[in-house]
Coordinates of C-alpha atoms and ligand atoms in Angstrom, one line a residue:
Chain A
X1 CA 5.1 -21.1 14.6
X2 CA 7.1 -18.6 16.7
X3 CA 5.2 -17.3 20.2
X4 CA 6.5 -15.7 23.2
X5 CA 4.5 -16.8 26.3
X6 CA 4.3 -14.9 29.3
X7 CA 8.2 -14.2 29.2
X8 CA 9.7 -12.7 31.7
X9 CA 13.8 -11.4 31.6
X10 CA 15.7 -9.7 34.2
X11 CA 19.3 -8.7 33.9
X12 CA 19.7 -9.0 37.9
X13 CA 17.7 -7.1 39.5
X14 CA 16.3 -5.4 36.4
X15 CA 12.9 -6.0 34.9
X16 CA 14.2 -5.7 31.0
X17 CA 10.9 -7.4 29.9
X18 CA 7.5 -7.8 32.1
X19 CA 5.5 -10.6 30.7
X20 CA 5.4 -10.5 27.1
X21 CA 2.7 -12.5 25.0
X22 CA 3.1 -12.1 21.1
X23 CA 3.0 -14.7 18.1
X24 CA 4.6 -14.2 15.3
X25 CA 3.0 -14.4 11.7
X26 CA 5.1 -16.7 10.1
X27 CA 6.4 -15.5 6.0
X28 CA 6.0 -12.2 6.9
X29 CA 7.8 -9.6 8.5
X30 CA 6.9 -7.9 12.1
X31 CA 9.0 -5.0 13.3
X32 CA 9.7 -4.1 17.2
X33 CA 9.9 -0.5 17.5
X34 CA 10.3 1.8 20.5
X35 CA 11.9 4.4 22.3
X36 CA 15.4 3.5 23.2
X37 CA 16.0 0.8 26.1
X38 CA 12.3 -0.3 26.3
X39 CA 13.7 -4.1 25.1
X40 CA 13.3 -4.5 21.4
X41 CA 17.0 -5.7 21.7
X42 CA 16.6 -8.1 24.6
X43 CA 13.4 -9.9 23.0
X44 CA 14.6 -10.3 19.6
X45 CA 17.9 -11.7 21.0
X46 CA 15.1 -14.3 23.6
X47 CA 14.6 -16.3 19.8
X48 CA 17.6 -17.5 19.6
X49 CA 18.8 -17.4 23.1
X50 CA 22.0 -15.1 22.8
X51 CA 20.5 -13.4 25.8
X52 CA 21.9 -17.0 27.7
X53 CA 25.4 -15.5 27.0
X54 CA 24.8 -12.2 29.3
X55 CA 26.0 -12.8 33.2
X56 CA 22.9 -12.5 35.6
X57 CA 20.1 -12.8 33.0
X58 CA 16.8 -14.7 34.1
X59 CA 14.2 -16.1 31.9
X60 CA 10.7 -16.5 32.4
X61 CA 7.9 -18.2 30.2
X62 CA 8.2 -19.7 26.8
X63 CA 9.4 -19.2 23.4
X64 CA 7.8 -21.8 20.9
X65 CA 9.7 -22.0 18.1
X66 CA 8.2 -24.7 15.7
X67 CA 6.3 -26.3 18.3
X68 CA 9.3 -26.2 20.5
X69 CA 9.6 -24.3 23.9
X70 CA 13.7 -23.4 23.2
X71 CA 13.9 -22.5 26.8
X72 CA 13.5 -26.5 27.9
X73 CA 16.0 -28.0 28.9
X74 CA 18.0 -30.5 26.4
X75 CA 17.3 -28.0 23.6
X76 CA 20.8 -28.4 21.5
X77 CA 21.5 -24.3 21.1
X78 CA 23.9 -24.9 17.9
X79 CA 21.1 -26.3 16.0
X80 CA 18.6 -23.8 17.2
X81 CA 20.8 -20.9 15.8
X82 CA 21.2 -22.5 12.8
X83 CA 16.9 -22.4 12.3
X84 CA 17.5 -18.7 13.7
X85 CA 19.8 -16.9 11.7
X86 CA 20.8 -12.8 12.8
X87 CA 22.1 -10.1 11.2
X88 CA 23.5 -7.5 13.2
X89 CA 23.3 -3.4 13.0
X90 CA 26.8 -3.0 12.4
X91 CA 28.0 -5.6 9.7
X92 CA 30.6 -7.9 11.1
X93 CA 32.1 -9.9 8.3
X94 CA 35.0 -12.0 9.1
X95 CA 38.4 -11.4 8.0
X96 CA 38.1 -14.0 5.2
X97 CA 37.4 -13.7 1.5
X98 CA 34.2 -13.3 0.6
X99 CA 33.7 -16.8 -0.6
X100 CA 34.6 -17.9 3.1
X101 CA 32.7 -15.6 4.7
X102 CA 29.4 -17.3 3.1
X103 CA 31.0 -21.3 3.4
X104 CA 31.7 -20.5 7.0
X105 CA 28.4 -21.6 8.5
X106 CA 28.3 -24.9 6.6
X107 CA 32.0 -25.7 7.3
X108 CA 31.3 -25.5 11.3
X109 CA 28.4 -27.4 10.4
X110 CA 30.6 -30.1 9.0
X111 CA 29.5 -29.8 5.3
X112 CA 32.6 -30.8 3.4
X113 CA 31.5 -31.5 -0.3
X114 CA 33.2 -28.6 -2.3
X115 CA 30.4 -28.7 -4.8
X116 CA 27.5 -28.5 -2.5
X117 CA 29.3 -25.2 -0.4
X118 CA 29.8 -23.6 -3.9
X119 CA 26.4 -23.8 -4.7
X120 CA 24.6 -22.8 -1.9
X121 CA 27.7 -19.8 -1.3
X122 CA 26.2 -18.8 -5.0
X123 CA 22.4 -18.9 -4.3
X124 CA 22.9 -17.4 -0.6
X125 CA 24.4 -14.6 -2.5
X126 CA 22.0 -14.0 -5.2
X127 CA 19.2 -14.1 -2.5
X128 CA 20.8 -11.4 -0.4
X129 CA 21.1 -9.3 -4.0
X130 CA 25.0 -9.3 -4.0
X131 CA 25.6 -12.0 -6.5
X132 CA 25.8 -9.6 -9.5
X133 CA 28.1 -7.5 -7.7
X134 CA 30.6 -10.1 -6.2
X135 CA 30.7 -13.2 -8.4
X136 CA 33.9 -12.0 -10.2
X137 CA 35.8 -11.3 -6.8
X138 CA 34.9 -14.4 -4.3
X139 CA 38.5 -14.5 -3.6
X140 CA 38.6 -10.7 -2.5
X141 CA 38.7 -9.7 1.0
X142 CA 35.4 -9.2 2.6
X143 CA 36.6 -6.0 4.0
X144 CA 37.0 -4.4 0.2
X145 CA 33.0 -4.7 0.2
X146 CA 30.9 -1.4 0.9
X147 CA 29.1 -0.8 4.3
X148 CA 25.6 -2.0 2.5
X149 CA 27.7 -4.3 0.3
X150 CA 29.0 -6.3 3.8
X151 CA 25.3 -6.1 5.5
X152 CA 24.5 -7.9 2.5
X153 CA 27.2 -10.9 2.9
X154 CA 26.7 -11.1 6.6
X155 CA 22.3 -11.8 5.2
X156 CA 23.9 -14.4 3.1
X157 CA 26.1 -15.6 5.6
X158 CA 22.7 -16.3 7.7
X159 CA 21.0 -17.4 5.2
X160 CA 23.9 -20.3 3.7
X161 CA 22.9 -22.2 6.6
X162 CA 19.1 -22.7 5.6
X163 CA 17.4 -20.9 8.9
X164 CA 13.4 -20.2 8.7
X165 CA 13.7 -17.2 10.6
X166 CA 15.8 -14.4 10.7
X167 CA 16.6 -11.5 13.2
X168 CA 17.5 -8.2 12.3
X169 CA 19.1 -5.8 14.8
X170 CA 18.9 -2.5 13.2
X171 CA 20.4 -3.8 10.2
X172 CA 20.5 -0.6 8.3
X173 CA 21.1 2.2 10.7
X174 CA 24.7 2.1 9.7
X175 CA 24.1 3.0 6.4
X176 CA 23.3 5.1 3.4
X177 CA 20.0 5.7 2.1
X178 CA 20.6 4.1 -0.9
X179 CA 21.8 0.7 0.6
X180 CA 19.1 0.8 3.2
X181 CA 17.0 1.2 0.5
X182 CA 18.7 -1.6 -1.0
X183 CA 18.2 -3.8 2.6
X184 CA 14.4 -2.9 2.3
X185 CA 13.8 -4.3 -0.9
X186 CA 16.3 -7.2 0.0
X187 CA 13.8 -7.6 3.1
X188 CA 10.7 -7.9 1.3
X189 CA 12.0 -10.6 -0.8
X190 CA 12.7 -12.3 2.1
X191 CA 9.8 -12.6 3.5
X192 CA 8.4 -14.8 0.8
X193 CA 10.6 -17.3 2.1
X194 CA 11.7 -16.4 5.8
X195 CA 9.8 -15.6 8.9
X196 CA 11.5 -11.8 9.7
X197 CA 11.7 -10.2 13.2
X198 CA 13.2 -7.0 12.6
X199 CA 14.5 -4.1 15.8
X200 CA 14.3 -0.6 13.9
X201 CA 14.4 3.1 15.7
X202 CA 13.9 4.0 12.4
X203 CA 9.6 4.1 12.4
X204 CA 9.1 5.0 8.3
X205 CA 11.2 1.8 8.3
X206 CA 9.3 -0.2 9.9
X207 CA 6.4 1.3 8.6
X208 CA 7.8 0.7 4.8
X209 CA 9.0 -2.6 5.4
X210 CA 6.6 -4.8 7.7
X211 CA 3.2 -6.6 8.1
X212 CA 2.7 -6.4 11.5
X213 CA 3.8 -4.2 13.8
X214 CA 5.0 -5.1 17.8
X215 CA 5.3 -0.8 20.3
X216 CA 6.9 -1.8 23.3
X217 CA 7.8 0.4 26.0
X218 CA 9.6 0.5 28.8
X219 CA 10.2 -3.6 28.6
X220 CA 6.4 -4.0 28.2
X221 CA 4.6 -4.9 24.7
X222 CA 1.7 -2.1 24.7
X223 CA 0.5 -2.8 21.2
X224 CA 0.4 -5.3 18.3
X225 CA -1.3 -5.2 15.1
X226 CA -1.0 -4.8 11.5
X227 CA 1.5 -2.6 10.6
X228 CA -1.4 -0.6 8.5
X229 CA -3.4 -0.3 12.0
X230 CA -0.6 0.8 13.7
X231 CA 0.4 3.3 11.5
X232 CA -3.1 4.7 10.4
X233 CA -5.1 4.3 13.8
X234 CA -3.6 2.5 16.8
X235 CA -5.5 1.1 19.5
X236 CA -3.4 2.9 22.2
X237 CA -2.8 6.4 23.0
X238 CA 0.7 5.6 23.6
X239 CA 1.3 4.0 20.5
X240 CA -0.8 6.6 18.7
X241 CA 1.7 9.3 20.9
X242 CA 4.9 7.2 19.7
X243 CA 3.9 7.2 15.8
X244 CA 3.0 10.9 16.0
X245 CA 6.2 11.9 17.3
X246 CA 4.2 13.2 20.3
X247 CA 6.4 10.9 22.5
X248 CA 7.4 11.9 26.3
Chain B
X1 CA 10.1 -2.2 -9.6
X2 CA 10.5 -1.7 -6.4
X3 CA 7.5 -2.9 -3.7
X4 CA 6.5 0.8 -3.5
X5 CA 6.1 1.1 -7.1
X6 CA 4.0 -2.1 -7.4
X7 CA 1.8 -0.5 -5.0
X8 CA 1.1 2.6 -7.0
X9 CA 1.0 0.5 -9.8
X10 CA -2.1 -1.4 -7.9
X11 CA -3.6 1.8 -6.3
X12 CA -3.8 2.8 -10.5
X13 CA -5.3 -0.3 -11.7
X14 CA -8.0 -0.1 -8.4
X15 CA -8.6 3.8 -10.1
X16 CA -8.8 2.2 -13.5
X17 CA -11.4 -0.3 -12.2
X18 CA -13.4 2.6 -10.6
X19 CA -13.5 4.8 -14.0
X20 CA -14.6 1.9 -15.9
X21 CA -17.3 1.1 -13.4
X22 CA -18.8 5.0 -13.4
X23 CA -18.6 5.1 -17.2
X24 CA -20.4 1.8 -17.7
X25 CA -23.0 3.2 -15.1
X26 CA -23.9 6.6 -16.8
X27 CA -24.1 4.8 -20.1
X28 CA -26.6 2.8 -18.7
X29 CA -28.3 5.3 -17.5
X30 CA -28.3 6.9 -20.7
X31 CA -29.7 3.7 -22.5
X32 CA -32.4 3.5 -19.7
X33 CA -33.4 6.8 -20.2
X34 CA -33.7 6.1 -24.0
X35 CA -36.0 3.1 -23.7
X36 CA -37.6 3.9 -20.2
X37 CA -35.9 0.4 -19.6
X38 CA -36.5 -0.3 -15.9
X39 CA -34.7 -3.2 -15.6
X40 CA -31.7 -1.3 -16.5
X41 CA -32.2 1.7 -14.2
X42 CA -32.5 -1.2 -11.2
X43 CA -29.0 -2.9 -12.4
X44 CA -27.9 0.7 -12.0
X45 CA -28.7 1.1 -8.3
X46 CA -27.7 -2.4 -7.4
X47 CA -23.7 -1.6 -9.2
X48 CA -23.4 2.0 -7.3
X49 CA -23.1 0.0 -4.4
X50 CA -20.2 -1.5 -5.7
X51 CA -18.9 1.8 -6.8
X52 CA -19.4 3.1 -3.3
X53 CA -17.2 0.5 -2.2
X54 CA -14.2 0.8 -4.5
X55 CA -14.0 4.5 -3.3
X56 CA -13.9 3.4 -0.1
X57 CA -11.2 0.6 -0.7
X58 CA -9.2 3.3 -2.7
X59 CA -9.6 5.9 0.1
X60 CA -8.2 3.6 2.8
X61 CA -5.6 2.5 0.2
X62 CA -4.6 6.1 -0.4
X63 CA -4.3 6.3 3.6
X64 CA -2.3 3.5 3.8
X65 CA 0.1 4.4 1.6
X66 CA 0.5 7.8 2.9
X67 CA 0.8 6.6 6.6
X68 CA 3.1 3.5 5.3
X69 CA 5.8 5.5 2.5
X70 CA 5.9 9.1 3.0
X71 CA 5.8 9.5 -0.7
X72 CA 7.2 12.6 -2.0
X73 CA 7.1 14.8 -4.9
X74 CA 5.1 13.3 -8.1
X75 CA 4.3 10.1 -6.1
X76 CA 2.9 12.7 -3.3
X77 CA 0.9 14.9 -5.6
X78 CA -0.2 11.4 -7.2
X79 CA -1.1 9.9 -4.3
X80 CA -3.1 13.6 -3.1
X81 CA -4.3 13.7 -7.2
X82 CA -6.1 9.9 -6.7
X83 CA -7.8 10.5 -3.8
X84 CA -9.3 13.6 -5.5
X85 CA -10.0 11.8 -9.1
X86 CA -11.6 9.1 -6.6
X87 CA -13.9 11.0 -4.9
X88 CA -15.3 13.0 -8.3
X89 CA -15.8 9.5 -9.7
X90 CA -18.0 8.5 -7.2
X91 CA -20.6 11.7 -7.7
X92 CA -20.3 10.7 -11.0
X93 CA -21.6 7.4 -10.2
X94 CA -24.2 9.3 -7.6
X95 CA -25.3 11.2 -11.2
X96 CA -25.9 7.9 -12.7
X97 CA -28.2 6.5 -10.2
X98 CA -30.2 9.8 -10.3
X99 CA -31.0 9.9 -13.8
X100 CA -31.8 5.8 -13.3
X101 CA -34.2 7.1 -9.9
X102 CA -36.4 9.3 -12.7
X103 CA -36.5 6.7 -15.5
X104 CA -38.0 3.9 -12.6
X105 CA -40.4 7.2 -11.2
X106 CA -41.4 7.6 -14.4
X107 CA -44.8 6.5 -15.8
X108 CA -44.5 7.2 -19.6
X109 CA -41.3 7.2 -21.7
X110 CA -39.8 9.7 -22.7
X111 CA -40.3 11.0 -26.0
X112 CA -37.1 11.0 -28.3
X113 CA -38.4 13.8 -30.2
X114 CA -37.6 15.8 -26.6
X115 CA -34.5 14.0 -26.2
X116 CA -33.4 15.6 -29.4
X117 CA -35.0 19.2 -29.0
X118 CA -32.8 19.5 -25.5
X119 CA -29.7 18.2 -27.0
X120 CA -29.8 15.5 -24.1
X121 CA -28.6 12.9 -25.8
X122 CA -25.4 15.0 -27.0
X123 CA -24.9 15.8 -23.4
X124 CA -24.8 12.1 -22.8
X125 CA -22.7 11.6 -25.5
X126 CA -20.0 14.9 -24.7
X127 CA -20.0 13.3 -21.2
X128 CA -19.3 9.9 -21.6
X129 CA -16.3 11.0 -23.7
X130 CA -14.9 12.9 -21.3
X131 CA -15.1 10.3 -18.8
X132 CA -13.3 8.5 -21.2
X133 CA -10.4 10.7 -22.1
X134 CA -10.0 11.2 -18.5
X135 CA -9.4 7.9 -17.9
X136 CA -7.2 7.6 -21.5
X137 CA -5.0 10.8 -19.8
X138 CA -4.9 9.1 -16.3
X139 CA -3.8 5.8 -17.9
X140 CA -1.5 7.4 -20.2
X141 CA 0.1 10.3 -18.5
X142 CA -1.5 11.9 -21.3
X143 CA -1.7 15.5 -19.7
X144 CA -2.6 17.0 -23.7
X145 CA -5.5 14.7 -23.7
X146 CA -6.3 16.1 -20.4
X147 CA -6.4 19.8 -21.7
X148 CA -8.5 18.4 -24.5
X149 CA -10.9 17.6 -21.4
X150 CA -11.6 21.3 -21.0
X151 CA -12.9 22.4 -24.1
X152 CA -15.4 19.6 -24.4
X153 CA -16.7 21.0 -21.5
X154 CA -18.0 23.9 -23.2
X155 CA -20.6 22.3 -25.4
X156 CA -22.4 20.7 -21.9
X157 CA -22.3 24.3 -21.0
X158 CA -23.9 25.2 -23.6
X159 CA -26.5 23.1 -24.0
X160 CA -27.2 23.4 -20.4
X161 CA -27.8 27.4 -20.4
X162 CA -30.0 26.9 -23.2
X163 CA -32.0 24.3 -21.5
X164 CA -34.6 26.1 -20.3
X165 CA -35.6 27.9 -23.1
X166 CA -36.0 24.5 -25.4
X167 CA -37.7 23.2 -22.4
X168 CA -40.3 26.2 -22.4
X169 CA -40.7 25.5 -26.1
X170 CA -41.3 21.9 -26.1
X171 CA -44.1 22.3 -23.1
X172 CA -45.9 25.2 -25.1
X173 CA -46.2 22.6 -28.2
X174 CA -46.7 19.5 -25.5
X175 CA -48.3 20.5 -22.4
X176 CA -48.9 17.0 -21.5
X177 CA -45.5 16.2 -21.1
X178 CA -44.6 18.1 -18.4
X179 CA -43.8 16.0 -15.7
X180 CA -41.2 14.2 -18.9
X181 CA -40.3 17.4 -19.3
X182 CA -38.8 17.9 -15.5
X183 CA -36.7 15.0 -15.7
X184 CA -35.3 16.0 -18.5
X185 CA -34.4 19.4 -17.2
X186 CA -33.0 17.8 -14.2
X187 CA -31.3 15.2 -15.8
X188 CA -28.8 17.7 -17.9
X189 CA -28.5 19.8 -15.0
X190 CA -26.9 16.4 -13.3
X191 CA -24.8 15.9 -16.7
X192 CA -23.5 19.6 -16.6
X193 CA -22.6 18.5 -13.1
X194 CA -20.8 15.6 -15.1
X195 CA -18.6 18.2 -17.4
X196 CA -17.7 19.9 -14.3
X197 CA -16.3 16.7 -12.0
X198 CA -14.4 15.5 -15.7
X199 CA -12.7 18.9 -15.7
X200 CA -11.5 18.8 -12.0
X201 CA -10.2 15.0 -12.6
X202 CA -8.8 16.2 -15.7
X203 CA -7.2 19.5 -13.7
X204 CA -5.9 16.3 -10.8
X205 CA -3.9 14.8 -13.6
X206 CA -2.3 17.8 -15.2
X207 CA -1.6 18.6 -11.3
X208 CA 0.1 15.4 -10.3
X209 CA 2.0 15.6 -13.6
X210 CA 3.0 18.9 -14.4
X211 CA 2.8 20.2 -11.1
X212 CA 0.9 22.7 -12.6
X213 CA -2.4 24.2 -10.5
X214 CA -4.9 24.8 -13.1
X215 CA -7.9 25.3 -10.9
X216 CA -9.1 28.5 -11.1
X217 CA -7.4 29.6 -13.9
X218 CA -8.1 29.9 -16.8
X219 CA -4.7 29.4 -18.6
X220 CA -4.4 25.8 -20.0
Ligands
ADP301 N1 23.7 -6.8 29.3 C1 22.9 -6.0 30.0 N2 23.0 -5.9 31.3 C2 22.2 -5.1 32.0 N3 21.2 -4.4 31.5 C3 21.0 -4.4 30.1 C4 21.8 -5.2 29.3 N4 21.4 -5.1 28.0 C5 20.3 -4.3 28.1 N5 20.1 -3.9 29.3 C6 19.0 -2.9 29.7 O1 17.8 -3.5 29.3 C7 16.9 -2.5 28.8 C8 16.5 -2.9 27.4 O2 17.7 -2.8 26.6 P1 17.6 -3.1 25.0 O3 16.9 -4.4 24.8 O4 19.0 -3.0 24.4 O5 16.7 -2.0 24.5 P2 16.4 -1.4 23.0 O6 17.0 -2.4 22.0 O7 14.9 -1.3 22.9 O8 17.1 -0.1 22.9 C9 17.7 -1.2 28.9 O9 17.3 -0.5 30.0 C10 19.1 -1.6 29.0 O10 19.9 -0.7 29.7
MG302 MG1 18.6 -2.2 20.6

């Protein structure tokens, strides 16, 4: 189960989030959507504490992440990151063959069996869809790949290290139709296995790809609900003002 | 098959479902008629229900997918061509539980011999085949077997303008079977209204195919 509980963040003096409450539906995939700066950002990044990293940030309230409050202290960070994988909007593969890019998570994790990193290198990348088109060129740069091609490695990179949930930043605003098209379908394949929390600007995107639905504005979450409700009759005139394109 | 083409694919089958329904429904009505069999005209009213509630669920689906996808070009005029094939489904199924109403108002049966003099039962018949190609055309993509559709619907309009003379004929040679008589007239006026709701589905799948307009025209 993943839940936010009346959190709180402030980047100083700034109120970036103002007591959010919102569980996630786990297997499926909810989308965050919302004008620009009203926090999708911030609270994905709250799930697997990457927001810790920015000077000055304060945290309020709870995040449960299977049954766990990851704000308390003791929580070993490393091994929540590894049950909460990211993929970012721009894809940042490393300078390492393609192969390596995958192994990389286990390797840091101290997996050494040559056989074991194959194998799960190989089934990451059939389930981010990019088997068929790498498995003859492991050895080749990562950097040779396609825009969509390297958002798909960087999934598979997230994914070789067996997480339950993934976060998506934007993942597809940096490219083509057809590979965002391609990330779409890759998404709802996910799902079946992965609990998804995905940041889109993009609102035919989220409305394509998710179940439930999270408007937020101005660091506050106005309304949550099936993606379905939210896109055919929303609770809140703001939401309904958002959707409509009647915004501002 | 991507996840927007597996819902189409299930928005078809929920059609399917919903053409399958309204043709079992006006045959029953027909075979109620036939036998003044009550049982079967109450069966009737208790499955429109159901019918009334798979044109809602396609409705909302149709919504759904419009508000969800965007669809464009033929999965847009499909999309705009169900909700429209939906909606003439469901008078259908309203004609069905009418002609069930009279057989349970009725006190007597109704003779065959007038069943035959009005060409009733080849209005039934002419009907439920059009229903039926419909549905073989929507299933299909058969947009010929829509067009064929059309013509059939010239025998119901036949029939139906020469209703009230055979009517006129039977009562002078059966006055006491006037009130048999009625519900006859009124039912093919309902299964001329039949012909017509076949011929606009049947002008929805040409439409969403073809991107052809064919109402109100006359060219084919
Ligand atoms: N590192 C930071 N320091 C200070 N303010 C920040 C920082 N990151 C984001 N913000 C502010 O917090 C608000 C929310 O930002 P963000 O979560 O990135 O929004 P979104 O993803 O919805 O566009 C914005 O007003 C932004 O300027
Ligand atoms: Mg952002």
């Amino acid at each position: 189960m993943i839940e936010a509980k009346n959190l709180n963040l402030y980047y100083g003096a700034f109120h970036a989030l103002k007591d959010i409450n919102l569980k996630v539906a786990e297997k499926s995939v909810t989308a965050l959507i919302g004008p620009s700066g009203c926090g999708k950002s911030t609270f994905l990044r709250t799930f697997n504490r990457m927001n810790d990293l920015i000077p000055g940030v304060k945290i309020e309230g709870d995040i449960i992440v299977d049954d766990e409050n990851i704000y308390q202290k003791g929580i070993d960070v490393d091994r929540l990151r590894k049950r909460v994988g990211m993929v970012f909007q721009k894809p940042n593969p490393f300078a390492k063959s393609i192969f390596e890019n995958v192994a990389y998570g286990m390797r840091v994790n101290g997996i050494s069996n040559e056989k074991v990193i194959k194998e799960a290198v190989e089934q990451s990348l059939k389930q981010s869809a990019l088997w068929d088109e790498v498995k003859d060129s492991l050895k080749k740069s990562a950097y040779a790949l396609s825009g969509g091609q390297q958002q798909r490695l960087c999934i598979a990179r997230a994914l070789a290290v067996e997480p339950t949930i993934l976060l998506m930043d934007e993942p597809a605003s940096a490219l083509d139709p057809i590979s965002t098209a391609k990330i779409e379908e890759l998404i709802h394949e996910l799902k079946k296995k992965y609990t998804i929390l995905i940041v889109t600007h993009n609102m035919q995107q989220a409305a394509r790809v998710s179940d439930f639905t999270a408007f937020f504005y101005m660091g506050s979450l106005i309304e949550y609900d099936l993606t379905k409700t939210i896109f055919t009759n929303p609770a809140k005139q703001q939401t309904q003002n958002y959707v409509t394109g009647r915004f501002g | 098959m991507t996840h927007l083409e597996e819902e189409l694919k299930e928005l078809k089958q929920q059609v399917t479902k919903m053409f399958v329904l309204v043709h079992s429904q006006l045959e029953k009505s027909y075979l109620s008629l036939q036998n003044l069999d009550k049982d079967i005209a109450h069966e009737i009213l208790m499955t429109e229900k159901r019918v009334n509630a798979l044109e809602l669920k396609i409705d909302l689906d149709c919504e759904n997918y419009l508000a969800l996808y965007n669809p464009v070009a033929v999965d847009l005029r499909y999309v705009l061509a169900v909700l429209k094939i939906n909606s003439n489904l469901e008078r259908i199924g309203d004609i069905a539980e009418g002609i069930a109403r009279f057989v349970i108002d009725s006190s007597t049966t109704f003779s065959n011999e007038l069943i035959m003099h009005t060409h009733t039962n080849q209005m039934f018949d002419v009907s439920l085949k059009m229903i039926q190609d419909a549905e073989d055309a929507f299933i299909n993509e058969d947009t010929s077997l829509a067009r064929i559709v059309f013509k059939q619907d010239v025998i119901l309009d036949n029939i139906n303008i020469n209703a009230n003379n055979n009517i006129i004929n039977f009562i002078k040679n059966n006055p006491d079977d006037l009130e048999q008589c009625l519900h006859i007239l009124s039912t093919i006026r309902k299964l001329e209204r039949v012909g017509d709701q076949a011929k606009n589905i049947a002008e929805e799948i040409i439409f969403y195919i073809e991107a052809k307009v064919i109402k109100h025209s006359r060219k084919l």
